[in-house]
PDB file of C-alpha atoms and ligand atoms in Angstrom:
ATOM      1  CA  MET Y   8      -3.974  62.519 -36.739  1.00 82.00           C
ATOM      2  CA  ILE Y   9      -6.280  60.101 -38.495  1.00 93.00           C
ATOM      3  CA  LYS Y  10      -8.849  58.076 -36.536  1.00 95.00           C
ATOM      4  CA  LYS Y  11      -8.115  54.380 -36.038  1.00 96.00           C
ATOM      5  CA  GLU Y  12     -11.275  53.317 -37.870  1.00 97.00           C
ATOM      6  CA  VAL Y  13     -10.250  55.306 -40.956  1.00 97.00           C
ATOM      7  CA  SER Y  14      -6.608  54.189 -40.943  1.00 97.00           C
ATOM      8  CA  SER Y  15      -7.719  50.540 -40.565  1.00 98.00           C
ATOM      9  CA  ALA Y  16     -10.070  50.914 -43.515  1.00 98.00           C
ATOM     10  CA  PHE Y  17      -7.264  52.533 -45.555  1.00 98.00           C
ATOM     11  CA  ASN Y  18      -4.917  49.671 -44.667  1.00 98.00           C
ATOM     12  CA  LYS Y  19      -7.605  47.300 -45.929  1.00 98.00           C
ATOM     13  CA  GLN Y  20      -7.851  49.364 -49.129  1.00 98.00           C
ATOM     14  CA  ILE Y  21      -4.087  48.990 -49.665  1.00 98.00           C
ATOM     15  CA  GLN Y  22      -4.731  45.245 -49.583  1.00 98.00           C
ATOM     16  CA  HIS Y  23      -7.533  45.609 -52.191  1.00 98.00           C
ATOM     17  CA  GLU Y  24      -5.343  47.728 -54.478  1.00 98.00           C
ATOM     18  CA  LEU Y  25      -2.410  45.310 -54.181  1.00 98.00           C
ATOM     19  CA  TYR Y  26      -4.754  42.407 -54.895  1.00 98.00           C
ATOM     20  CA  SER Y  27      -5.895  44.332 -57.991  1.00 98.00           C
ATOM     21  CA  ALA Y  28      -2.249  44.582 -59.086  1.00 98.00           C
ATOM     22  CA  TYR Y  29      -1.800  40.865 -58.425  1.00 98.00           C
ATOM     23  CA  LEU Y  30      -4.968  39.983 -60.359  1.00 98.00           C
ATOM     24  CA  TYR Y  31      -3.982  42.040 -63.413  1.00 98.00           C
ATOM     25  CA  LEU Y  32      -0.428  40.698 -63.339  1.00 98.00           C
ATOM     26  CA  SER Y  33      -1.856  37.168 -63.306  1.00 98.00           C
ATOM     27  CA  MET Y  34      -4.063  38.089 -66.280  1.00 98.00           C
ATOM     28  CA  ALA Y  35      -0.981  39.540 -68.033  1.00 98.00           C
ATOM     29  CA  ALA Y  36       0.898  36.267 -67.491  1.00 98.00           C
ATOM     30  CA  TRP Y  37      -2.042  34.312 -68.940  1.00 98.00           C
ATOM     31  CA  MET Y  38      -2.266  36.641 -71.968  1.00 98.00           C
ATOM     32  CA  HIS Y  39       1.469  36.169 -72.611  1.00 98.00           C
ATOM     33  CA  SER Y  40       0.952  32.386 -72.462  1.00 98.00           C
ATOM     34  CA  LYS Y  41      -1.655  32.770 -75.232  1.00 97.00           C
ATOM     35  CA  GLY Y  42       0.620  34.936 -77.407  1.00 97.00           C
ATOM     36  CA  LEU Y  43      -1.517  38.035 -76.743  1.00 97.00           C
ATOM     37  CA  ASP Y  44       1.368  40.302 -75.811  1.00 97.00           C
ATOM     38  CA  GLY Y  45      -0.572  43.522 -76.496  1.00 97.00           C
ATOM     39  CA  MET Y  46      -3.320  42.641 -74.021  1.00 98.00           C
ATOM     40  CA  ALA Y  47      -0.593  41.560 -71.612  1.00 98.00           C
ATOM     41  CA  GLN Y  48       1.045  44.978 -72.011  1.00 97.00           C
ATOM     42  CA  TRP Y  49      -2.261  46.718 -71.219  1.00 97.00           C
ATOM     43  CA  LEU Y  50      -2.602  44.591 -68.084  1.00 98.00           C
ATOM     44  CA  ARG Y  51       1.015  45.193 -67.073  1.00 97.00           C
ATOM     45  CA  VAL Y  52       0.347  48.942 -67.202  1.00 97.00           C
ATOM     46  CA  GLN Y  53      -2.838  48.384 -65.197  1.00 97.00           C
ATOM     47  CA  THR Y  54      -0.770  46.494 -62.620  1.00 98.00           C
ATOM     48  CA  MET Y  55       1.526  49.526 -62.218  1.00 97.00           C
ATOM     49  CA  GLU Y  56      -1.499  51.812 -61.855  1.00 97.00           C
ATOM     50  CA  GLU Y  57      -2.838  49.636 -59.068  1.00 98.00           C
ATOM     51  CA  MET Y  58       0.524  49.798 -57.315  1.00 98.00           C
ATOM     52  CA  ALA Y  59       0.340  53.589 -57.573  1.00 97.00           C
ATOM     53  CA  HIS Y  60      -3.189  53.495 -56.094  1.00 98.00           C
ATOM     54  CA  ALA Y  61      -1.951  51.418 -53.160  1.00 98.00           C
ATOM     55  CA  MET Y  62       0.891  53.907 -52.623  1.00 98.00           C
ATOM     56  CA  LYS Y  63      -1.545  56.846 -52.479  1.00 98.00           C
ATOM     57  CA  PHE Y  64      -3.235  55.221 -49.483  1.00 98.00           C
ATOM     58  CA  PHE Y  65       0.160  54.216 -48.045  1.00 98.00           C
ATOM     59  CA  ASP Y  66       1.425  57.816 -48.255  1.00 98.00           C
ATOM     60  CA  HIS Y  67      -1.785  59.278 -46.863  1.00 98.00           C
ATOM     61  CA  ILE Y  68      -1.608  57.034 -43.782  1.00 97.00           C
ATOM     62  CA  ILE Y  69       2.050  58.008 -43.209  1.00 97.00           C
ATOM     63  CA  GLU Y  70       1.370  61.728 -43.749  1.00 96.00           C
ATOM     64  CA  ARG Y  71      -1.435  61.590 -41.191  1.00 96.00           C
ATOM     65  CA  ASP Y  72       0.927  60.154 -38.589  1.00 94.00           C
ATOM     66  CA  ALA Y  73      -0.598  56.693 -38.486  1.00 96.00           C
ATOM     67  CA  THR Y  74       0.883  53.246 -39.120  1.00 95.00           C
ATOM     68  CA  VAL Y  75       0.687  51.205 -42.295  1.00 97.00           C
ATOM     69  CA  GLU Y  76      -0.014  47.538 -41.700  1.00 97.00           C
ATOM     70  CA  LEU Y  77       0.299  45.356 -44.786  1.00 98.00           C
ATOM     71  CA  LEU Y  78      -2.253  42.539 -44.877  1.00 98.00           C
ATOM     72  CA  GLU Y  79      -2.098  39.178 -46.589  1.00 98.00           C
ATOM     73  CA  ILE Y  80      -2.774  39.108 -50.349  1.00 98.00           C
ATOM     74  CA  GLU Y  81      -4.861  36.250 -51.679  1.00 98.00           C
ATOM     75  CA  LYS Y  82      -3.712  34.193 -54.668  1.00 98.00           C
ATOM     76  CA  PRO Y  83      -5.541  35.393 -57.811  1.00 98.00           C
ATOM     77  CA  PRO Y  84      -6.999  33.080 -60.481  1.00 98.00           C
ATOM     78  CA  THR Y  85      -4.438  31.940 -63.054  1.00 98.00           C
ATOM     79  CA  THR Y  86      -6.580  31.035 -66.074  1.00 98.00           C
ATOM     80  CA  TRP Y  87      -9.625  32.388 -67.865  1.00 98.00           C
ATOM     81  CA  GLU Y  88     -11.825  30.876 -70.562  1.00 97.00           C
ATOM     82  CA  SER Y  89     -11.036  33.602 -73.075  1.00 96.00           C
ATOM     83  CA  PRO Y  90      -9.677  37.173 -73.276  1.00 97.00           C
ATOM     84  CA  LEU Y  91     -13.304  38.344 -73.142  1.00 97.00           C
ATOM     85  CA  GLU Y  92     -13.899  36.436 -69.901  1.00 98.00           C
ATOM     86  CA  ALA Y  93     -10.694  37.896 -68.417  1.00 98.00           C
ATOM     87  CA  PHE Y  94     -11.729  41.464 -69.238  1.00 98.00           C
ATOM     88  CA  LYS Y  95     -15.263  40.817 -67.953  1.00 98.00           C
ATOM     89  CA  ALA Y  96     -13.659  39.700 -64.673  1.00 98.00           C
ATOM     90  CA  ALA Y  97     -11.557  42.889 -64.702  1.00 98.00           C
ATOM     91  CA  LEU Y  98     -14.706  45.015 -65.123  1.00 98.00           C
ATOM     92  CA  GLY Y  99     -16.447  43.149 -62.286  1.00 98.00           C
ATOM     93  CA  HIS Y 100     -13.412  43.708 -60.098  1.00 98.00           C
ATOM     94  CA  GLU Y 101     -13.368  47.455 -60.837  1.00 98.00           C
ATOM     95  CA  GLN Y 102     -17.053  47.659 -59.887  1.00 98.00           C
ATOM     96  CA  PHE Y 103     -16.169  45.958 -56.600  1.00 98.00           C
ATOM     97  CA  ILE Y 104     -13.356  48.491 -56.008  1.00 98.00           C
ATOM     98  CA  THR Y 105     -15.709  51.397 -56.754  1.00 98.00           C
ATOM     99  CA  GLY Y 106     -17.983  50.071 -53.997  1.00 98.00           C
ATOM    100  CA  LYS Y 107     -15.022  50.004 -51.608  1.00 98.00           C
ATOM    101  CA  ILE Y 108     -14.063  53.604 -52.453  1.00 98.00           C
ATOM    102  CA  ASN Y 109     -17.669  54.691 -51.927  1.00 98.00           C
ATOM    103  CA  ASP Y 110     -17.668  52.983 -48.510  1.00 98.00           C
ATOM    104  CA  LEU Y 111     -14.486  54.897 -47.597  1.00 98.00           C
ATOM    105  CA  VAL Y 112     -16.110  58.207 -48.576  1.00 98.00           C
ATOM    106  CA  THR Y 113     -19.099  57.347 -46.391  1.00 98.00           C
ATOM    107  CA  LEU Y 114     -16.762  56.524 -43.497  1.00 98.00           C
ATOM    108  CA  SER Y 115     -14.726  59.722 -43.907  1.00 98.00           C
ATOM    109  CA  ASN Y 116     -17.960  61.733 -43.852  1.00 97.00           C
ATOM    110  CA  LYS Y 117     -19.168  59.924 -40.736  1.00 97.00           C
ATOM    111  CA  GLU Y 118     -15.848  60.627 -38.990  1.00 97.00           C
ATOM    112  CA  SER Y 119     -15.711  64.268 -40.262  1.00 96.00           C
ATOM    113  CA  ASP Y 120     -12.295  63.435 -41.749  1.00 97.00           C
ATOM    114  CA  TYR Y 121     -12.110  66.161 -44.407  1.00 96.00           C
ATOM    115  CA  ALA Y 122      -8.478  65.476 -45.351  1.00 97.00           C
ATOM    116  CA  SER Y 123      -9.269  61.844 -46.149  1.00 97.00           C
ATOM    117  CA  ASN Y 124     -12.405  62.926 -47.937  1.00 97.00           C
ATOM    118  CA  SER Y 125     -10.387  65.282 -50.139  1.00 97.00           C
ATOM    119  CA  MET Y 126      -7.865  62.537 -50.988  1.00 97.00           C
ATOM    120  CA  LEU Y 127     -10.705  60.155 -51.823  1.00 98.00           C
ATOM    121  CA  GLN Y 128     -12.164  62.532 -54.405  1.00 97.00           C
ATOM    122  CA  TRP Y 129      -9.249  61.596 -56.701  1.00 97.00           C
ATOM    123  CA  PHE Y 130     -10.311  57.956 -56.411  1.00 98.00           C
ATOM    124  CA  ILE Y 131     -13.955  58.779 -57.157  1.00 98.00           C
ATOM    125  CA  ASP Y 132     -12.871  60.265 -60.511  1.00 97.00           C
ATOM    126  CA  GLU Y 133     -10.330  57.513 -61.096  1.00 96.00           C
ATOM    127  CA  GLN Y 134     -12.922  54.758 -60.644  1.00 97.00           C
ATOM    128  CA  VAL Y 135     -15.178  56.339 -63.285  1.00 97.00           C
ATOM    129  CA  GLU Y 136     -12.230  56.037 -65.677  1.00 95.00           C
ATOM    130  CA  GLU Y 137     -11.279  52.552 -64.490  1.00 95.00           C
ATOM    131  CA  GLU Y 138     -14.779  51.193 -65.101  1.00 97.00           C
ATOM    132  CA  SER Y 139     -15.068  53.009 -68.412  1.00 97.00           C
ATOM    133  CA  THR Y 140     -11.812  51.625 -69.871  1.00 96.00           C
ATOM    134  CA  ALA Y 141     -12.558  48.095 -68.580  1.00 96.00           C
ATOM    135  CA  SER Y 142     -16.017  48.327 -70.124  1.00 97.00           C
ATOM    136  CA  LYS Y 143     -14.614  49.490 -73.497  1.00 97.00           C
ATOM    137  CA  ASN Y 144     -12.263  46.501 -73.567  1.00 97.00           C
ATOM    138  CA  VAL Y 145     -15.205  44.162 -72.952  1.00 98.00           C
ATOM    139  CA  GLN Y 146     -17.220  45.860 -75.719  1.00 97.00           C
ATOM    140  CA  MET Y 147     -14.334  45.577 -78.195  1.00 96.00           C
ATOM    141  CA  LEU Y 148     -13.859  41.881 -77.469  1.00 97.00           C
ATOM    142  CA  GLU Y 149     -17.600  41.224 -77.707  1.00 97.00           C
ATOM    143  CA  MET Y 150     -17.601  42.905 -81.104  1.00 95.00           C
ATOM    144  CA  VAL Y 151     -14.767  40.816 -82.530  1.00 95.00           C
ATOM    145  CA  GLY Y 152     -16.207  37.557 -81.161  1.00 93.00           C
ATOM    146  CA  ASP Y 153     -14.278  34.542 -82.465  1.00 87.00           C
ATOM    147  CA  SER Y 154     -12.544  36.418 -85.280  1.00 92.00           C
ATOM    148  CA  GLY Y 155      -8.789  35.766 -85.137  1.00 92.00           C
ATOM    149  CA  ASN Y 156      -8.095  38.922 -87.155  1.00 94.00           C
ATOM    150  CA  GLY Y 157     -10.293  40.985 -84.863  1.00 95.00           C
ATOM    151  CA  LEU Y 158      -8.532  39.611 -81.809  1.00 95.00           C
ATOM    152  CA  MET Y 159      -5.142  40.489 -83.284  1.00 95.00           C
ATOM    153  CA  MET Y 160      -6.366  44.056 -83.967  1.00 95.00           C
ATOM    154  CA  VAL Y 161      -7.572  44.477 -80.376  1.00 96.00           C
ATOM    155  CA  ASP Y 162      -4.257  43.024 -79.189  1.00 97.00           C
ATOM    156  CA  ARG Y 163      -2.310  45.571 -81.248  1.00 96.00           C
ATOM    157  CA  ASP Y 164      -4.528  48.414 -80.038  1.00 95.00           C
ATOM    158  CA  LEU Y 165      -4.232  47.553 -76.337  1.00 96.00           C
ATOM    159  CA  GLY Y 166      -0.485  46.999 -76.685  1.00 95.00           C
ATOM    160  CA  ALA Y 167      -0.003  50.728 -77.316  1.00 93.00           C
ATOM    161  CA  ARG Y 168      -0.815  51.606 -73.706  1.00 92.00           C
ATOM    162  CA  ALA Y 169       2.028  53.193 -71.728  1.00 91.00           C
ATOM    163  CA  PHE Y 170       2.244  53.889 -68.001  1.00 88.00           C
ATOM    164  CA  LYS Y 171       1.927  57.448 -66.674  1.00 85.00           C
ATOM    165  CA  MET Y 172       2.494  57.900 -62.973  1.00 80.00           C
ATOM    166  CA  PRO Y 173      -0.662  59.367 -61.416  1.00 76.00           C
ATOM    167  CA  SER Y 174       0.729  62.141 -59.225  1.00 63.00           C
ATOM    168  CA  SER Y 175      -2.081  64.592 -58.528  1.00 53.00           C
ATOM    169  CA  LYS Y 176      -5.820  65.103 -58.806  1.00 46.00           C
ATOM    170  CA  ASP Y 177      -5.337  66.400 -62.336  1.00 44.00           C
ATOM    171  CA  GLU Y 178      -3.074  63.615 -63.501  1.00 44.00           C
ATOM    172  CA  GLY Y 179      -5.094  60.471 -63.183  1.00 42.00           C
ATOM    173  CA  GLY Y 180      -4.322  57.107 -64.716  1.00 45.00           C
ATOM    174  CA  GLU Y 181      -5.740  55.884 -67.963  1.00 44.00           C
TER     175      GLU Y 181
HETATM  176 FE1  LIG K 324      -7.267  50.804 -58.073  1.00 67.27          FE
HETATM  177 FE2  LIG K 324      -8.431  49.700 -60.631  1.00 67.27          FE
HETATM  178  O1  LIG K 324      -8.741  50.463 -59.003  1.00 67.27           O
END
């Protein structure tokens, strides 16, 4: 059985992960509206990854014989000044999520909840990857600046991303 404080914090994390999915789906919609279908594809895959993250917490709560309570999801922004600004916002959001995962690790240690702590190790590794890929996208877009050709190349590159279901510690997302 999981302690109430931990299950409440995990329910809150489901909300954060679902908001992440919502945010990236909103960014994908905006990219489509700008004709940047490759960047939209990258963000659509990211949306699915965030759903999978939410489900990891969902399943953990169920497996530990506690109750999932879905919380309200805030409306995300719908426009950004540029693709660079959108990806900068994505990086900032991932840094925020890393902070939340770190807080959960601290809580699981405080509550001597070793099962939760073990599950959270996957997220520690995942967040390193999440921040790294978001940061690379920002770097690429900073490099191309206002170049239309450069933007089209980045769009083509990001459009190659495909979704892989993260199913275990060894099979993280991208
Ligand atoms: Fe679920 Fe992108 O962190």
